[in-house]
PDB file of C-alpha atoms and ligand atoms in Angstrom:
ATOM      1  CA  MET A   1     -16.301 -15.889   1.113  1.00 62.00           C
ATOM      2  CA  GLY A   2     -14.838 -12.785  -0.571  1.00 75.00           C
ATOM      3  CA  TYR A   3     -12.270 -10.538   1.052  1.00 77.00           C
ATOM      4  CA  LEU A   4     -12.753  -6.769   1.120  1.00 83.00           C
ATOM      5  CA  HIS A   5      -9.116  -5.718   0.716  1.00 77.00           C
ATOM      6  CA  GLY A   6      -7.971  -8.420  -1.739  1.00 78.00           C
ATOM      7  CA  TYR A   7      -4.475  -9.916  -1.918  1.00 82.00           C
ATOM      8  CA  SER A   8      -2.624  -7.620  -4.329  1.00 82.00           C
ATOM      9  CA  ASN A   9       1.014  -6.655  -3.693  1.00 83.00           C
ATOM     10  CA  THR A  10      -0.116  -3.103  -2.934  1.00 84.00           C
ATOM     11  CA  GLU A  11      -2.513  -4.407  -0.306  1.00 82.00           C
ATOM     12  CA  GLN A  12       0.093  -6.717   1.180  1.00 81.00           C
ATOM     13  CA  ARG A  13       2.479  -3.738   1.466  1.00 83.00           C
ATOM     14  CA  ARG A  14      -0.313  -1.669   3.014  1.00 79.00           C
ATOM     15  CA  LEU A  15      -0.815  -4.241   5.781  1.00 85.00           C
ATOM     16  CA  VAL A  16       2.868  -4.012   6.750  1.00 82.00           C
ATOM     17  CA  GLU A  17       2.761  -0.204   6.763  1.00 87.00           C
ATOM     18  CA  GLN A  18      -0.481  -0.264   8.741  1.00 86.00           C
ATOM     19  CA  ALA A  19       0.963  -2.545  11.421  1.00 90.00           C
ATOM     20  CA  HIS A  20       3.904  -0.211  11.977  1.00 93.00           C
ATOM     21  CA  PHE A  21       1.776   2.937  11.832  1.00 92.00           C
ATOM     22  CA  LEU A  22      -0.635   1.616  14.484  1.00 95.00           C
ATOM     23  CA  GLU A  23       1.874  -0.319  16.584  1.00 97.00           C
ATOM     24  CA  GLU A  24       1.958   1.926  19.650  1.00 96.00           C
ATOM     25  CA  LYS A  25      -1.783   2.385  19.754  1.00 97.00           C
ATOM     26  CA  ILE A  26      -2.445  -1.353  19.454  1.00 97.00           C
ATOM     27  CA  PHE A  27       0.146  -2.617  21.888  1.00 97.00           C
ATOM     28  CA  GLU A  28       0.065   0.025  24.637  1.00 97.00           C
ATOM     29  CA  SER A  29      -2.915  -1.722  26.258  1.00 96.00           C
ATOM     30  CA  PHE A  30      -1.777  -5.348  25.953  1.00 98.00           C
ATOM     31  CA  ASP A  31       0.652  -6.794  28.472  1.00 97.00           C
ATOM     32  CA  LEU A  32       1.944  -9.913  26.701  1.00 98.00           C
ATOM     33  CA  THR A  33       5.017 -10.453  28.870  1.00 96.00           C
ATOM     34  CA  SER A  34       3.762 -13.729  30.370  1.00 96.00           C
ATOM     35  CA  CYS A  35       2.776 -15.224  26.982  1.00 98.00           C
ATOM     36  CA  ARG A  36       5.005 -18.011  25.648  1.00 98.00           C
ATOM     37  CA  ARG A  37       2.989 -19.985  23.053  1.00 98.00           C
ATOM     38  CA  MET A  38       0.623 -17.780  21.093  1.00 98.00           C
ATOM     39  CA  LEU A  39      -1.822 -18.566  18.299  1.00 98.00           C
ATOM     40  CA  GLU A  40      -2.146 -15.636  15.920  1.00 98.00           C
ATOM     41  CA  VAL A  41      -5.334 -15.970  13.901  1.00 98.00           C
ATOM     42  CA  GLY A  42      -5.499 -14.328  10.454  1.00 98.00           C
ATOM     43  CA  CYS A  43      -1.849 -13.275  10.399  1.00 97.00           C
ATOM     44  CA  GLY A  44      -2.020 -11.851   6.859  1.00 95.00           C
ATOM     45  CA  THR A  45       1.423 -10.752   5.683  1.00 94.00           C
ATOM     46  CA  GLY A  46       3.085 -11.423   9.034  1.00 95.00           C
ATOM     47  CA  ALA A  47       3.388  -7.765   9.975  1.00 94.00           C
ATOM     48  CA  GLU A  48       1.715  -8.166  13.374  1.00 97.00           C
ATOM     49  CA  CYS A  49       3.636 -11.393  13.943  1.00 97.00           C
ATOM     50  CA  GLU A  50       6.918  -9.533  13.431  1.00 96.00           C
ATOM     51  CA  ILE A  51       5.876  -6.936  16.009  1.00 97.00           C
ATOM     52  CA  LEU A  52       4.685  -9.579  18.497  1.00 98.00           C
ATOM     53  CA  LEU A  53       8.039 -11.358  18.276  1.00 98.00           C
ATOM     54  CA  ARG A  54      10.122  -8.174  18.390  1.00 97.00           C
ATOM     55  CA  ARG A  55       8.333  -6.857  21.476  1.00 97.00           C
ATOM     56  CA  ASN A  56       8.226 -10.204  23.322  1.00 97.00           C
ATOM     57  CA  PRO A  57      11.579 -12.011  23.180  1.00 97.00           C
ATOM     58  CA  ASP A  58      10.312 -15.135  25.001  1.00 97.00           C
ATOM     59  CA  LEU A  59       7.336 -15.645  22.730  1.00 98.00           C
ATOM     60  CA  PHE A  60       6.785 -18.375  20.101  1.00 98.00           C
ATOM     61  CA  VAL A  61       3.968 -17.609  17.629  1.00 98.00           C
ATOM     62  CA  THR A  62       1.993 -20.107  15.570  1.00 97.00           C
ATOM     63  CA  ALA A  63       0.453 -17.872  12.933  1.00 98.00           C
ATOM     64  CA  ILE A  64      -2.397 -19.064  10.748  1.00 98.00           C
ATOM     65  CA  ASP A  65      -4.209 -17.640   7.747  1.00 97.00           C
ATOM     66  CA  ARG A  66      -6.605 -19.241   5.296  1.00 96.00           C
ATOM     67  CA  SER A  67      -4.835 -17.587   2.350  1.00 95.00           C
ATOM     68  CA  ALA A  68      -1.744 -19.251   0.861  1.00 95.00           C
ATOM     69  CA  GLU A  69      -0.826 -15.942  -0.812  1.00 93.00           C
ATOM     70  CA  GLN A  70      -0.759 -14.098   2.503  1.00 93.00           C
ATOM     71  CA  LEU A  71       1.284 -16.853   4.122  1.00 96.00           C
ATOM     72  CA  ALA A  72       3.866 -16.773   1.318  1.00 95.00           C
ATOM     73  CA  LYS A  73       4.249 -13.045   1.921  1.00 93.00           C
ATOM     74  CA  ALA A  74       4.415 -13.584   5.677  1.00 95.00           C
ATOM     75  CA  ARG A  75       7.185 -16.177   5.348  1.00 96.00           C
ATOM     76  CA  ALA A  76       9.152 -13.844   3.056  1.00 93.00           C
ATOM     77  CA  HIS A  77       8.640 -10.958   5.486  1.00 93.00           C
ATOM     78  CA  LEU A  78      10.075 -12.958   8.387  1.00 94.00           C
ATOM     79  CA  GLU A  79      12.843 -14.574   6.310  1.00 92.00           C
ATOM     80  CA  ASN A  80      14.661 -11.229   6.340  1.00 87.00           C
ATOM     81  CA  ARG A  81      14.564 -11.339  10.135  1.00 92.00           C
ATOM     82  CA  PRO A  82      16.056 -14.766  10.961  1.00 93.00           C
ATOM     83  CA  GLN A  83      16.196 -14.190  14.698  1.00 94.00           C
ATOM     84  CA  LEU A  84      12.463 -13.577  14.770  1.00 96.00           C
ATOM     85  CA  ALA A  85      11.709 -16.283  12.188  1.00 96.00           C
ATOM     86  CA  ALA A  86      13.199 -18.909  14.521  1.00 97.00           C
ATOM     87  CA  ARG A  87      10.379 -18.194  16.976  1.00 97.00           C
ATOM     88  CA  CYS A  88       7.402 -18.563  14.662  1.00 97.00           C
ATOM     89  CA  GLU A  89       5.692 -20.941  12.271  1.00 97.00           C
ATOM     90  CA  PHE A  90       3.148 -20.167   9.560  1.00 97.00           C
ATOM     91  CA  ILE A  91       0.381 -22.652   8.898  1.00 97.00           C
ATOM     92  CA  GLN A  92      -2.458 -22.513   6.392  1.00 97.00           C
ATOM     93  CA  ALA A  93      -5.693 -23.068   8.290  1.00 97.00           C
ATOM     94  CA  ASP A  94      -9.219 -21.749   8.412  1.00 97.00           C
ATOM     95  CA  ALA A  95     -10.059 -20.433  11.874  1.00 98.00           C
ATOM     96  CA  MET A  96     -13.473 -22.095  11.542  1.00 97.00           C
ATOM     97  CA  ASP A  97     -11.749 -25.427  12.182  1.00 96.00           C
ATOM     98  CA  LEU A  98      -8.772 -25.451  14.519  1.00 96.00           C
ATOM     99  CA  SER A  99      -8.889 -29.203  15.163  1.00 94.00           C
ATOM    100  CA  VAL A 100      -5.431 -29.452  13.546  1.00 91.00           C
ATOM    101  CA  PHE A 101      -4.051 -28.082  16.803  1.00 92.00           C
ATOM    102  CA  ALA A 102      -3.973 -30.230  19.906  1.00 81.00           C
ATOM    103  CA  SER A 103      -6.671 -29.226  22.315  1.00 81.00           C
ATOM    104  CA  LYS A 104      -5.527 -26.732  24.976  1.00 79.00           C
ATOM    105  CA  HIS A 105      -2.147 -26.086  23.444  1.00 91.00           C
ATOM    106  CA  PHE A 106      -1.664 -22.312  23.452  1.00 97.00           C
ATOM    107  CA  ASP A 107      -1.319 -19.906  26.396  1.00 97.00           C
ATOM    108  CA  SER A 108      -2.598 -16.906  24.393  1.00 98.00           C
ATOM    109  CA  ALA A 109      -4.291 -15.952  21.145  1.00 98.00           C
ATOM    110  CA  TYR A 110      -4.156 -12.771  19.099  1.00 98.00           C
ATOM    111  CA  PHE A 111      -6.509 -11.305  16.493  1.00 98.00           C
ATOM    112  CA  CYS A 112      -5.950  -8.017  14.680  1.00 97.00           C
ATOM    113  CA  TRP A 113      -8.467  -6.822  12.045  1.00 97.00           C
ATOM    114  CA  VAL A 114      -9.671 -10.371  11.347  1.00 98.00           C
ATOM    115  CA  LEU A 115     -13.128 -10.838  12.871  1.00 98.00           C
ATOM    116  CA  GLU A 116     -14.467  -7.971  10.754  1.00 97.00           C
ATOM    117  CA  HIS A 117     -13.970 -10.287   7.737  1.00 96.00           C
ATOM    118  CA  VAL A 118     -15.735 -13.412   8.996  1.00 97.00           C
ATOM    119  CA  SER A 119     -19.378 -14.465   8.991  1.00 96.00           C
ATOM    120  CA  ALA A 120     -19.264 -16.582  12.174  1.00 98.00           C
ATOM    121  CA  PRO A 121     -17.111 -14.705  14.711  1.00 98.00           C
ATOM    122  CA  VAL A 122     -18.530 -16.562  17.726  1.00 98.00           C
ATOM    123  CA  GLU A 123     -17.693 -19.950  16.207  1.00 98.00           C
ATOM    124  CA  ILE A 124     -14.137 -18.759  15.473  1.00 98.00           C
ATOM    125  CA  LEU A 125     -13.776 -17.558  19.053  1.00 98.00           C
ATOM    126  CA  ARG A 126     -15.168 -20.887  20.291  1.00 98.00           C
ATOM    127  CA  GLN A 127     -12.655 -22.786  18.160  1.00 97.00           C
ATOM    128  CA  THR A 128      -9.908 -20.561  19.532  1.00 98.00           C
ATOM    129  CA  ARG A 129     -10.961 -21.184  23.114  1.00 97.00           C
ATOM    130  CA  SER A 130     -10.796 -24.941  22.486  1.00 96.00           C
ATOM    131  CA  VAL A 131      -7.055 -24.744  21.738  1.00 97.00           C
ATOM    132  CA  LEU A 132      -6.202 -22.514  24.717  1.00 97.00           C
ATOM    133  CA  VAL A 133      -5.135 -23.709  28.157  1.00 96.00           C
ATOM    134  CA  PRO A 134      -7.583 -22.684  30.919  1.00 95.00           C
ATOM    135  CA  GLY A 135      -6.954 -19.097  31.960  1.00 96.00           C
ATOM    136  CA  ALA A 136      -5.164 -18.232  28.706  1.00 97.00           C
ATOM    137  CA  ARG A 137      -6.135 -14.902  27.217  1.00 98.00           C
ATOM    138  CA  VAL A 138      -7.266 -13.813  23.812  1.00 98.00           C
ATOM    139  CA  TYR A 139      -6.253 -10.295  22.690  1.00 98.00           C
ATOM    140  CA  ILE A 140      -8.354  -8.632  20.000  1.00 98.00           C
ATOM    141  CA  SER A 141      -8.327  -5.343  18.073  1.00 98.00           C
ATOM    142  CA  GLU A 142     -11.270  -4.612  15.808  1.00 98.00           C
ATOM    143  CA  VAL A 143     -12.939  -1.938  13.722  1.00 98.00           C
ATOM    144  CA  PHE A 144     -16.001   0.117  14.633  1.00 98.00           C
ATOM    145  CA  ASN A 145     -16.505   1.913  11.355  1.00 98.00           C
ATOM    146  CA  GLN A 146     -19.613   3.876  12.302  1.00 98.00           C
ATOM    147  CA  THR A 147     -17.406   6.055  14.483  1.00 98.00           C
ATOM    148  CA  LEU A 148     -15.576   7.731  11.591  1.00 98.00           C
ATOM    149  CA  PHE A 149     -16.268  11.451  11.824  1.00 98.00           C
ATOM    150  CA  VAL A 150     -14.657  14.218   9.788  1.00 98.00           C
ATOM    151  CA  ASP A 151     -15.546  17.834  10.439  1.00 98.00           C
ATOM    152  CA  PRO A 152     -16.385  19.851   8.356  1.00 97.00           C
ATOM    153  CA  ALA A 153     -18.172  17.014   6.555  1.00 96.00           C
ATOM    154  CA  ILE A 154     -16.717  15.728   3.274  1.00 95.00           C
ATOM    155  CA  PRO A 155     -19.704  15.099   0.970  1.00 92.00           C
ATOM    156  CA  ALA A 156     -18.021  12.381  -1.124  1.00 95.00           C
ATOM    157  CA  LEU A 157     -16.860  10.561   2.007  1.00 97.00           C
ATOM    158  CA  LYS A 158     -20.321   9.718   3.301  1.00 94.00           C
ATOM    159  CA  HIS A 159     -21.288   8.055   0.025  1.00 94.00           C
ATOM    160  CA  TYR A 160     -18.017   6.144  -0.352  1.00 97.00           C
ATOM    161  CA  TRP A 161     -17.840   5.017   3.299  1.00 97.00           C
ATOM    162  CA  THR A 162     -21.447   3.787   3.194  1.00 97.00           C
ATOM    163  CA  ARG A 163     -20.688   1.725   0.089  1.00 97.00           C
ATOM    164  CA  TYR A 164     -17.401   0.438   1.514  1.00 97.00           C
ATOM    165  CA  ASN A 165     -19.152  -0.814   4.641  1.00 97.00           C
ATOM    166  CA  SER A 166     -22.061  -2.272   2.641  1.00 97.00           C
ATOM    167  CA  LEU A 167     -19.562  -4.223   0.550  1.00 96.00           C
ATOM    168  CA  GLN A 168     -17.961  -5.597   3.691  1.00 96.00           C
ATOM    169  CA  ARG A 169     -21.385  -6.785   4.871  1.00 97.00           C
ATOM    170  CA  GLU A 170     -22.178  -8.258   1.435  1.00 95.00           C
ATOM    171  CA  LEU A 171     -18.949 -10.239   1.661  1.00 94.00           C
ATOM    172  CA  GLY A 172     -20.142 -11.704   4.960  1.00 96.00           C
ATOM    173  CA  GLY A 173     -18.146  -9.447   7.286  1.00 97.00           C
ATOM    174  CA  ASP A 174     -19.095  -6.809   9.839  1.00 98.00           C
ATOM    175  CA  PRO A 175     -17.610  -3.291   9.776  1.00 98.00           C
ATOM    176  CA  ASP A 176     -18.861  -2.647  13.330  1.00 98.00           C
ATOM    177  CA  VAL A 177     -17.775  -5.944  14.877  1.00 98.00           C
ATOM    178  CA  GLY A 178     -15.609  -4.159  17.449  1.00 98.00           C
ATOM    179  CA  VAL A 179     -18.564  -2.963  19.481  1.00 97.00           C
ATOM    180  CA  ARG A 180     -19.925  -6.534  19.659  1.00 98.00           C
ATOM    181  CA  LEU A 181     -16.728  -8.140  20.954  1.00 98.00           C
ATOM    182  CA  GLY A 182     -17.883  -8.353  24.585  1.00 97.00           C
ATOM    183  CA  ARG A 183     -21.046 -10.222  23.676  1.00 97.00           C
ATOM    184  CA  TYR A 184     -19.270 -12.474  21.184  1.00 98.00           C
ATOM    185  CA  LEU A 185     -16.539 -13.412  23.662  1.00 98.00           C
ATOM    186  CA  GLN A 186     -19.152 -14.219  26.276  1.00 97.00           C
ATOM    187  CA  GLU A 187     -21.152 -16.338  23.829  1.00 97.00           C
ATOM    188  CA  ALA A 188     -17.966 -18.230  22.948  1.00 98.00           C
ATOM    189  CA  GLY A 189     -17.417 -19.072  26.610  1.00 98.00           C
ATOM    190  CA  PHE A 190     -14.671 -16.590  27.518  1.00 98.00           C
ATOM    191  CA  ARG A 191     -14.751 -15.130  31.032  1.00 95.00           C
ATOM    192  CA  ALA A 192     -13.578 -11.889  32.633  1.00 81.00           C
ATOM    193  CA  THR A 193     -13.907 -10.083  29.370  1.00 91.00           C
ATOM    194  CA  GLU A 194     -12.822  -6.465  29.101  1.00 97.00           C
ATOM    195  CA  VAL A 195     -13.687  -4.257  26.119  1.00 98.00           C
ATOM    196  CA  TRP A 196     -12.590  -0.670  25.537  1.00 98.00           C
ATOM    197  CA  PRO A 197     -12.416   1.921  22.741  1.00 98.00           C
ATOM    198  CA  LYS A 198      -9.148   3.379  21.421  1.00 98.00           C
ATOM    199  CA  PHE A 199      -9.593   6.702  19.704  1.00 97.00           C
ATOM    200  CA  PHE A 200      -7.795   8.910  17.221  1.00 97.00           C
ATOM    201  CA  LEU A 201      -8.571  12.609  17.406  1.00 98.00           C
ATOM    202  CA  PHE A 202      -6.573  14.884  15.138  1.00 98.00           C
ATOM    203  CA  ASP A 203      -7.224  18.577  14.623  1.00 98.00           C
ATOM    204  CA  SER A 204      -5.493  21.930  14.133  1.00 97.00           C
ATOM    205  CA  ARG A 205      -3.175  21.249  17.078  1.00 97.00           C
ATOM    206  CA  ASP A 206      -1.203  18.691  15.088  1.00 97.00           C
ATOM    207  CA  HIS A 207      -1.263  19.252  11.324  1.00 96.00           C
ATOM    208  CA  ALA A 208       1.485  16.716  10.592  1.00 96.00           C
ATOM    209  CA  GLY A 209      -0.148  13.971  12.688  1.00 95.00           C
ATOM    210  CA  ARG A 210      -3.511  14.646  11.092  1.00 97.00           C
ATOM    211  CA  ALA A 211      -1.976  14.469   7.599  1.00 96.00           C
ATOM    212  CA  ARG A 212      -0.281  11.139   8.419  1.00 94.00           C
ATOM    213  CA  MET A 213      -3.530   9.718   9.749  1.00 95.00           C
ATOM    214  CA  MET A 214      -5.574  10.961   6.799  1.00 96.00           C
ATOM    215  CA  ASN A 215      -3.038   9.581   4.304  1.00 95.00           C
ATOM    216  CA  TYR A 216      -3.182   6.248   6.091  1.00 94.00           C
ATOM    217  CA  TRP A 217      -6.982   6.377   6.048  1.00 96.00           C
ATOM    218  CA  ALA A 218      -7.091   7.176   2.318  1.00 96.00           C
ATOM    219  CA  ASP A 219      -5.036   4.039   1.601  1.00 93.00           C
ATOM    220  CA  LEU A 220      -7.336   1.985   3.831  1.00 95.00           C
ATOM    221  CA  MET A 221     -10.503   3.236   2.123  1.00 96.00           C
ATOM    222  CA  LEU A 222      -9.063   2.843  -1.359  1.00 95.00           C
ATOM    223  CA  SER A 223      -7.973  -0.730  -0.687  1.00 93.00           C
ATOM    224  CA  ALA A 224     -11.542  -1.712  -1.613  1.00 94.00           C
ATOM    225  CA  VAL A 225     -11.878   0.575  -4.628  1.00 95.00           C
ATOM    226  CA  ASP A 226     -11.359  -2.084  -7.328  1.00 94.00           C
ATOM    227  CA  GLN A 227     -14.100  -4.285  -5.919  1.00 94.00           C
ATOM    228  CA  LEU A 228     -16.421  -1.299  -5.436  1.00 96.00           C
ATOM    229  CA  LEU A 229     -15.892  -0.250  -9.060  1.00 96.00           C
ATOM    230  CA  GLU A 230     -16.265  -3.798 -10.375  1.00 95.00           C
ATOM    231  CA  ARG A 231     -19.593  -4.175  -8.615  1.00 95.00           C
ATOM    232  CA  ARG A 232     -20.628  -0.675  -9.704  1.00 95.00           C
ATOM    233  CA  LEU A 233     -21.252   0.257  -6.094  1.00 95.00           C
ATOM    234  CA  ILE A 234     -19.216   3.362  -6.801  1.00 96.00           C
ATOM    235  CA  LEU A 235     -18.330   5.228 -10.019  1.00 97.00           C
ATOM    236  CA  ALA A 236     -14.870   6.317 -11.130  1.00 97.00           C
ATOM    237  CA  ASP A 237     -15.935  10.008 -10.955  1.00 97.00           C
ATOM    238  CA  GLU A 238     -17.035   9.532  -7.362  1.00 96.00           C
ATOM    239  CA  VAL A 239     -13.649   8.071  -6.477  1.00 97.00           C
ATOM    240  CA  GLN A 240     -11.921  11.104  -8.024  1.00 97.00           C
ATOM    241  CA  GLU A 241     -14.218  13.410  -6.052  1.00 97.00           C
ATOM    242  CA  LEU A 242     -13.419  11.569  -2.841  1.00 97.00           C
ATOM    243  CA  LYS A 243      -9.683  11.778  -3.502  1.00 97.00           C
ATOM    244  CA  SER A 244      -9.698  15.508  -4.148  1.00 97.00           C
ATOM    245  CA  GLU A 245     -12.106  16.386  -1.316  1.00 97.00           C
ATOM    246  CA  TRP A 246     -10.136  14.195   1.063  1.00 97.00           C
ATOM    247  CA  ALA A 247      -6.831  15.841   0.110  1.00 97.00           C
ATOM    248  CA  ALA A 248      -8.376  19.304   0.515  1.00 97.00           C
ATOM    249  CA  ALA A 249      -9.725  18.390   3.960  1.00 97.00           C
ATOM    250  CA  ARG A 250      -6.375  16.944   4.987  1.00 97.00           C
ATOM    251  CA  ASP A 251      -4.676  20.253   4.172  1.00 96.00           C
ATOM    252  CA  ALA A 252      -7.389  22.568   5.561  1.00 97.00           C
ATOM    253  CA  PRO A 253      -6.493  24.052   8.963  1.00 96.00           C
ATOM    254  CA  ALA A 254      -9.942  23.482  10.514  1.00 97.00           C
ATOM    255  CA  THR A 255     -10.359  19.772   9.774  1.00 98.00           C
ATOM    256  CA  VAL A 256     -11.052  17.415  12.665  1.00 98.00           C
ATOM    257  CA  PHE A 257     -10.537  13.655  12.154  1.00 98.00           C
ATOM    258  CA  TYR A 258     -12.026  11.222  14.674  1.00 98.00           C
ATOM    259  CA  TYR A 259     -12.282   7.432  14.724  1.00 98.00           C
ATOM    260  CA  HIS A 260     -12.286   4.768  17.348  1.00 97.00           C
ATOM    261  CA  PHE A 261     -11.608   1.090  17.122  1.00 98.00           C
ATOM    262  CA  MET A 262     -12.176  -1.439  19.892  1.00 98.00           C
ATOM    263  CA  GLN A 263      -9.950  -3.769  21.842  1.00 98.00           C
ATOM    264  CA  ALA A 264     -10.887  -6.730  24.025  1.00 98.00           C
ATOM    265  CA  ILE A 265      -9.334  -9.349  26.237  1.00 98.00           C
ATOM    266  CA  GLY A 266     -11.096 -12.548  27.299  1.00 98.00           C
ATOM    267  CA  SER A 267      -9.993 -15.366  29.558  1.00 97.00           C
ATOM    268  CA  ALA A 268     -10.424 -19.006  28.449  1.00 97.00           C
TER     269      ALA A 268
HETATM  270  C1  SAM B 301      -7.020  -7.387   7.277  1.00 97.62           C
HETATM  271  S1  SAM B 301      -6.068  -8.849   7.265  1.00 97.62           S
HETATM  272  C2  SAM B 301      -5.208  -8.646   8.797  1.00 97.62           C
HETATM  273  C3  SAM B 301      -3.887  -9.341   8.814  1.00 97.62           C
HETATM  274  C4  SAM B 301      -3.058  -9.126  10.087  1.00 97.62           C
HETATM  275  N1  SAM B 301      -3.757  -9.572  11.245  1.00 97.62           N
HETATM  276  C5  SAM B 301      -2.696  -7.667  10.224  1.00 97.62           C
HETATM  277  O1  SAM B 301      -3.264  -6.974  11.058  1.00 97.62           O
HETATM  278  O2  SAM B 301      -1.836  -7.218   9.455  1.00 97.62           O
HETATM  279  C6  SAM B 301      -7.196 -10.151   7.644  1.00 97.62           C
HETATM  280  C7  SAM B 301      -6.624 -11.546   7.402  1.00 97.62           C
HETATM  281  O3  SAM B 301      -7.503 -12.519   7.959  1.00 97.62           O
HETATM  282  C8  SAM B 301      -7.493 -13.653   7.114  1.00 97.62           C
HETATM  283  N2  SAM B 301      -8.708 -14.423   7.394  1.00 97.62           N
HETATM  284  C9  SAM B 301      -9.992 -14.031   7.202  1.00 97.62           C
HETATM  285  N3  SAM B 301     -10.834 -15.013   7.573  1.00 97.62           N
HETATM  286  C10 SAM B 301     -10.068 -16.048   8.007  1.00 97.62           C
HETATM  287  C11 SAM B 301     -10.370 -17.344   8.525  1.00 97.62           C
HETATM  288  N4  SAM B 301     -11.627 -17.773   8.620  1.00 97.62           N
HETATM  289  N5  SAM B 301      -9.338 -18.125   8.891  1.00 97.62           N
HETATM  290  C12 SAM B 301      -8.065 -17.693   8.772  1.00 97.62           C
HETATM  291  N6  SAM B 301      -7.721 -16.487   8.275  1.00 97.62           N
HETATM  292  C13 SAM B 301      -8.721 -15.670   7.899  1.00 97.62           C
HETATM  293  C14 SAM B 301      -7.414 -13.061   5.710  1.00 97.62           C
HETATM  294  O4  SAM B 301      -6.946 -14.004   4.767  1.00 97.62           O
HETATM  295  C15 SAM B 301      -6.448 -11.906   5.925  1.00 97.62           C
HETATM  296  O5  SAM B 301      -5.124 -12.268   5.672  1.00 97.62           O
END
């Protein structure tokens, strides 16, 4: 299965920046203080793992990813932080088969921007549940890309965003998986599931915050540009148009930026 963002150094750097940029928003709703042995699924470059360990001093994280390249980056990222590195291990594994882990081993599991990239999210959640102790919780943050709204409308955005999301679907993923988390958790056998939206709304009241968000969003959108160009889903001129219209909107006093992602917790 392909991967929308790819594994370039630029993308690996972007994931670290993204984790720090979104840290407060992601973690303000998760109380992880009672977690001791966590499985992090799809850890990427280890950026979320670093945050999990920093915020929870009693936590040990087993972090898995199917990509050896991501894991190499993750190990290097944590190597510079030996006190955190002592409380984690990185293992190459596909979340579709977690039989490598003893059944009912972990007291928590964590997913951040992973299920959007998989074709069988329920099976991955089922596998995850099989390695959790009863009552353990899974904590998930996921995209809901249909909610992106910029006012006044940016003509080049609509075209690009439609193609970006189509590519994600073509690669077997789901750019709106966030809104389906409740159903998927239930189908995978999790109980007491809670699902809620987390929104970003930036407008003329906070020009600097809006500019930071829109710069972050430009990097996110453009992380797929090489694949979009290669597949001729988008043309180089259209990318240039998007970049200039996006920059103009970012600097225009009237622009409103809105997006919400979804979070969920389920009990094993
Ligand atoms: C967008 S990255 C997110 C990384 C990290 N969670 C973060 O927020 O920085 C998604 C990661 O999920 C991994 N991934 C996708 N499908 C996977 C699977 N079936 N098993 C394990 N890892 C997977 C990818 O290799 C990639 O590193």
